[in-house]
Amino acid sequence: MKLFSSVNDVTDIKQLVASALALKANPYAHSDLGKNKTLGLVFMNPSLRTRLSTQKAALNLGMNVMVMNMDKEGWALETQDGVIMNGTTVEHIREAAAVMGEYCDVLGLRSFPKLQNREEDYNEEFFNKFVKFCGVPVVSLESATRHPLQSLADLVTIHETWETYRIDAKAKPKVVLAWAPHIKPLPQAVPNSFAEWMSRAQAEGMLDFTIAQPEGFELNENFTSGAKISHDLDEAIADADYVYVKNWSSYKEYGKLLDFPEGWMMDNEKLKLTSNAKVMHCLPVRRDLELASEILDGPNSLVIHEAGNRLWSAQAVLKAMLEEIK
Amino acid sequence: MKLFSSVNDVTDIKQLVASALALKANPYAHSDLGKNKTLGLVFMNPSLRTRLSTQKAALNLGMNVMVMNMDKEGWALETQDGVIMNGTTVEHIREAAAVMGEYCDVLGLRSFPKLQNREEDYNEEFFNKFVKFCGVPVVSLESATRHPLQSLADLVTIHETWETYRIDAKAKPKVVLAWAPHIKPLPQAVPNSFAEWMSRAQAEGMLDFTIAQPEGFELNENFTSGAKISHDLDEAIADADYVYVKNWSSYKEYGKLLDFPEGWMMDNEKLKLTSNAKVMHCLPVRRDLELASEILDGPNSLVIHEAGNRLWSAQAVLKAMLEEIK
Amino acid sequence: MKLFSSVNDVTDIKQLVASALALKANPYAHSDLGKNKTLGLVFMNPSLRTRLSTQKAALNLGMNVMVMNMDKEGWALETQDGVIMNGTTVEHIREAAAVMGEYCDVLGLRSFPKLQNREEDYNEEFFNKFVKFCGVPVVSLESATRHPLQSLADLVTIHETWETYRIDAKAKPKVVLAWAPHIKPLPQAVPNSFAEWMSRAQAEGMLDFTIAQPEGFELNENFTSGAKISHDLDEAIADADYVYVKNWSSYKEYGKLLDFPEGWMMDNEKLKLTSNAKVMHCLPVRRDLELASEILDGPNSLVIHEAGNRLWSAQAVLKAMLEEIK
């Protein structure tokens, strides 16, 4: 694997999930694979889970890790071509990316959207230029429109736990992505990515996938093909085995904080409508705004388990990259 | 050891001091103990000595280290339970701590007091919740009310040097914690911690312990039991072998910057009253405000030696933790 | 080598260049040399290339690395002696440097000039005090007046590529340091350093060296002895084999942003005047202000190659230091 930015970069998602779970069972089985190889983690934005889990994944494979908080420790970057750089940006991404590629064997990049210009964000200008100019394999640590390490960890979590939670002879789990309230306009990266991974998993017969959101919060259709889509949360979560809670802002009314109807926060009352569903969230989560504390602190929450799986997902991806570098 | 937050977490302080000095003599004797173990250092506040010495201690034991400047690189944390998170905090400490515990075998945490609400600070709410929810052993890197790695290094320094500095047949050293002037209200963490460690060492017959401070600057009595307490600096330091200089703000008038009398800064003139005392300070120190330059630059200063011992103290604590994880 | 702050710290520059190129050919040949040795990288200012290349260099030698962003993660430092520290500075460089020396075997320091007081900057007060008080070998990561790791990488790049680019039987390359426009007053560290390294290389018969700058932008003569100096860019770059583009602010009118004449930006038109010169720049570079995009994106640019050589230069310097520590 030379690029991990979306589900489309993965030939066989079942194999990648299996690799993550094999690494979880035996974390240090490949601790020589990364010898003398260096991972550079480049952050344009804050990070907790991604920062630590990806570092740890690389260390488990014997890699060195260098962290670059580009927003604080480096130089303000220009991304536009053809501009005279006589303003506030000090370095062009063409040089910055190429230079980082000189010192690292694999690079990870986090670059959030600005949520001001939809076309610009959805073109993934920053991420794609970084990939183009750095010249080494790149792992997305969340870009403007996707967060694939999160989605892989989510799929790993569902696949790993389904045998334990399966009720009767139900063939495959029903997974629901459920929109949740928030006070700020958030990116669509996590739900986009979750949707495209779950759609692919559905296509491969691993699960059934439904998305529930209020009208006006429809995701870009490129990510949701094959998903059942509902505007009625209660109906959508009926018989659900996994409910993936997440806020996102409107794609249509891009960057705006729209009004939204009541009744979209998952709590124990709503949980009763499901098939004793396990509740997931990518974190960070705002308690009792996005998701009820009673769920987070109760037996149905998978959020910490899911965060733990970020490690094995990152390790599986790095392992696949290292195998091609060798 | 599963928790290192106060002297009360240590069964045998003499043994821990001996372990630190054994590591100083042979730093790499246990360089396999930490193989495939990861230390996460979580900073809510600035740090120089603690940051570097604890990292180096872990590396000497063969551990991996990941540093998380939570105040700059992560998300604003909520600590209160039962609040609807519709304000400025993005993640609850319940989730943040638990997630970090997923990726680390041992965690270190620095969390200064806010000095606004005494009860809140002295409840160590933040530190204790972190310990509770992270699920792995925790080392305090200075909490609201204690700085035990510093105090252990202080005790190591006194114990290590006493044979060299002992005059005649004096059985044990006289150690004085001497309040010093400052322009800001500082936490009581270092003096609290020093007081409880020295009180314990006194109870074990290692030294005699006196505290000197102006009226109004008495520490919380939970930390000072057994200590001689004086409001007269000159009297207190008579015949002292070690003078530990440190400012702290009033516990009674919590968070306030009180007026203080003249004559509380240690200088060469005051040094003459002592038994050629060695002068200690945890650093950072404001020269000629807290402590005279002539002392810091003179032969009686132990401050750099003492800072050096932070490394071996941290290594002894991490070693004790790793031995129980294995 | 115990100090690497200027070309004057190097006995044999040809040998150091050869060492860098030998390491480039065989990066892990000395991967045991740094076992149990720790490099501390102390940044008072932002850094990308220096931060990553020096880390990687140390890792290649088997060292541990600890990074300290002193401007963000530590305490505000005092450098003046004899002041009562009752202002905004929290720790004196005397203590801070000495403490870091306790935990590290080698230290690197970046400390930019303030460009307010020429004498203060050119005295290298901060850098020199750090060296004096830390007590361990120090590598400059760019000080107020020099950037020797950059200049070494520049010399390595010229030496490495000359055989490839040599035209006919020309005995040695003509190297031109060419002033370039900018919108801010920049330090003279890079051009000072480049000038003293190229002057030394010229004295050793490795190349011919010319400096071109508008009147008023003359560098301090201590750095330029032996260099041909011109105020006419076109004339200076005639027959040049390497043009090193860089802005710097006036040494005479220190700290000021002077007006400057037109025609000082290198572009393809100017390139025609040269001997098909390779174009270098230390980066970060402001495109189409300092240097034309058409050059940066064209076949004559060496800037990324040159940045890549920062790694081998740092590794050669660290290797030389480790060999003396052993």
mmCIF file of C-alpha atoms in Angstrom, chain A residues 35-38 64-70 72-75 77 81-92 94-96 98-100 102-105, chain C residues 28 31 45-49 51-53 55-56 59 69 72-73 110 112 183-184 283-289 293 296-297 303-305 307-311:
data_model
loop_
_atom_site.group_PDB
_atom_site.id
_atom_site.type_symbol
_atom_site.label_atom_id
_atom_site.label_comp_id
_atom_site.label_asym_id
_atom_site.label_seq_id
_atom_site.Cartn_x
_atom_site.Cartn_y
_atom_site.Cartn_z
ATOM 1 C CA LYS A 35 13.971 -1.304 11.614
ATOM 2 C CA ASN A 36 15.718 1.857 10.371
ATOM 3 C CA LYS A 37 12.445 3.101 8.930
ATOM 4 C CA THR A 38 11.060 6.427 10.087
ATOM 5 C CA ASN A 64 11.277 5.435 14.603
ATOM 6 C CA VAL A 65 8.726 8.214 14.901
ATOM 7 C CA MET A 66 9.153 11.960 14.502
ATOM 8 C CA VAL A 67 6.223 14.231 15.281
ATOM 9 C CA MET A 68 5.848 17.614 13.586
ATOM 10 C CA ASN A 69 3.165 19.965 14.900
ATOM 11 C CA MET A 70 3.290 22.024 11.752
ATOM 12 C CA LYS A 72 2.976 25.389 16.069
ATOM 13 C CA GLU A 73 6.545 24.272 15.497
ATOM 14 C CA GLY A 74 7.075 24.996 11.802
ATOM 15 C CA TRP A 75 6.258 27.642 9.225
ATOM 16 C CA LEU A 77 2.306 27.018 4.639
ATOM 17 C CA ASP A 81 0.201 27.772 -6.936
ATOM 18 C CA GLY A 82 1.157 30.824 -8.902
ATOM 19 C CA VAL A 83 0.946 33.335 -6.074
ATOM 20 C CA ILE A 84 3.708 35.749 -5.183
ATOM 21 C CA MET A 85 4.420 34.843 -1.579
ATOM 22 C CA ASN A 86 4.528 38.326 -0.140
ATOM 23 C CA GLY A 87 1.895 37.730 2.548
ATOM 24 C CA THR A 88 1.790 35.708 5.757
ATOM 25 C CA THR A 89 2.761 32.285 4.432
ATOM 26 C CA VAL A 90 6.451 31.507 4.758
ATOM 27 C CA GLU A 91 6.850 28.193 2.940
ATOM 28 C CA HIS A 92 5.061 26.466 0.078
ATOM 29 C CA ARG A 94 5.661 21.909 -2.514
ATOM 30 C CA GLU A 95 8.925 22.437 -0.653
ATOM 31 C CA ALA A 96 7.692 21.492 2.831
ATOM 32 C CA ALA A 98 9.273 17.288 -0.446
ATOM 33 C CA VAL A 99 11.654 18.056 2.403
ATOM 34 C CA MET A 100 9.742 15.887 4.860
ATOM 35 C CA GLU A 102 13.657 13.358 2.354
ATOM 36 C CA TYR A 103 13.795 12.444 6.058
ATOM 37 C CA CYS A 104 10.917 9.973 6.407
ATOM 38 C CA ASP A 105 10.049 6.616 4.856
ATOM 39 C CA TYR C 28 23.552 2.667 9.516
ATOM 40 C CA SER C 31 24.280 2.595 14.472
ATOM 41 C CA ASN C 45 12.180 29.316 17.527
ATOM 42 C CA PRO C 46 10.311 27.362 14.818
ATOM 43 C CA SER C 47 12.091 24.687 12.822
ATOM 44 C CA LEU C 48 11.210 22.111 10.175
ATOM 45 C CA ARG C 49 14.325 20.898 8.313
ATOM 46 C CA ARG C 51 14.243 19.630 13.647
ATOM 47 C CA LEU C 52 13.626 16.560 11.515
ATOM 48 C CA SER C 53 17.033 16.094 9.897
ATOM 49 C CA GLN C 55 16.527 13.923 14.893
ATOM 50 C CA LYS C 56 16.894 11.444 12.050
ATOM 51 C CA LEU C 59 18.459 7.985 15.304
ATOM 52 C CA ASN C 69 10.321 23.496 22.465
ATOM 53 C CA LYS C 72 6.213 26.769 24.253
ATOM 54 C CA GLU C 73 6.762 23.886 26.648
ATOM 55 C CA ARG C 110 18.352 27.094 18.033
ATOM 56 C CA PHE C 112 17.455 33.369 16.494
ATOM 57 C CA ILE C 183 9.205 41.740 2.712
ATOM 58 C CA LYS C 184 10.652 41.296 6.195
ATOM 59 C CA LEU C 283 14.501 27.049 2.589
ATOM 60 C CA PRO C 284 11.906 28.095 3.555
ATOM 61 C CA VAL C 285 11.651 30.140 0.366
ATOM 62 C CA ARG C 286 8.961 32.616 -0.632
ATOM 63 C CA ARG C 287 8.125 31.727 -4.221
ATOM 64 C CA ASP C 288 8.233 34.485 -6.815
ATOM 65 C CA LEU C 289 9.385 36.965 -4.207
ATOM 66 C CA SER C 293 8.780 29.321 -9.294
ATOM 67 C CA LEU C 296 12.185 25.972 -8.204
ATOM 68 C CA ASP C 297 10.069 23.692 -10.372
ATOM 69 C CA VAL C 303 16.885 22.952 -3.094
ATOM 70 C CA ILE C 304 15.311 19.602 -2.160
ATOM 71 C CA HIS C 305 18.515 17.678 -2.766
ATOM 72 C CA ALA C 307 17.676 19.889 2.179
ATOM 73 C CA GLY C 308 18.141 16.136 2.015
ATOM 74 C CA ASN C 309 21.836 16.611 2.682
ATOM 75 C CA ARG C 310 21.025 18.329 5.980
ATOM 76 C CA LEU C 311 20.584 14.816 7.341
#
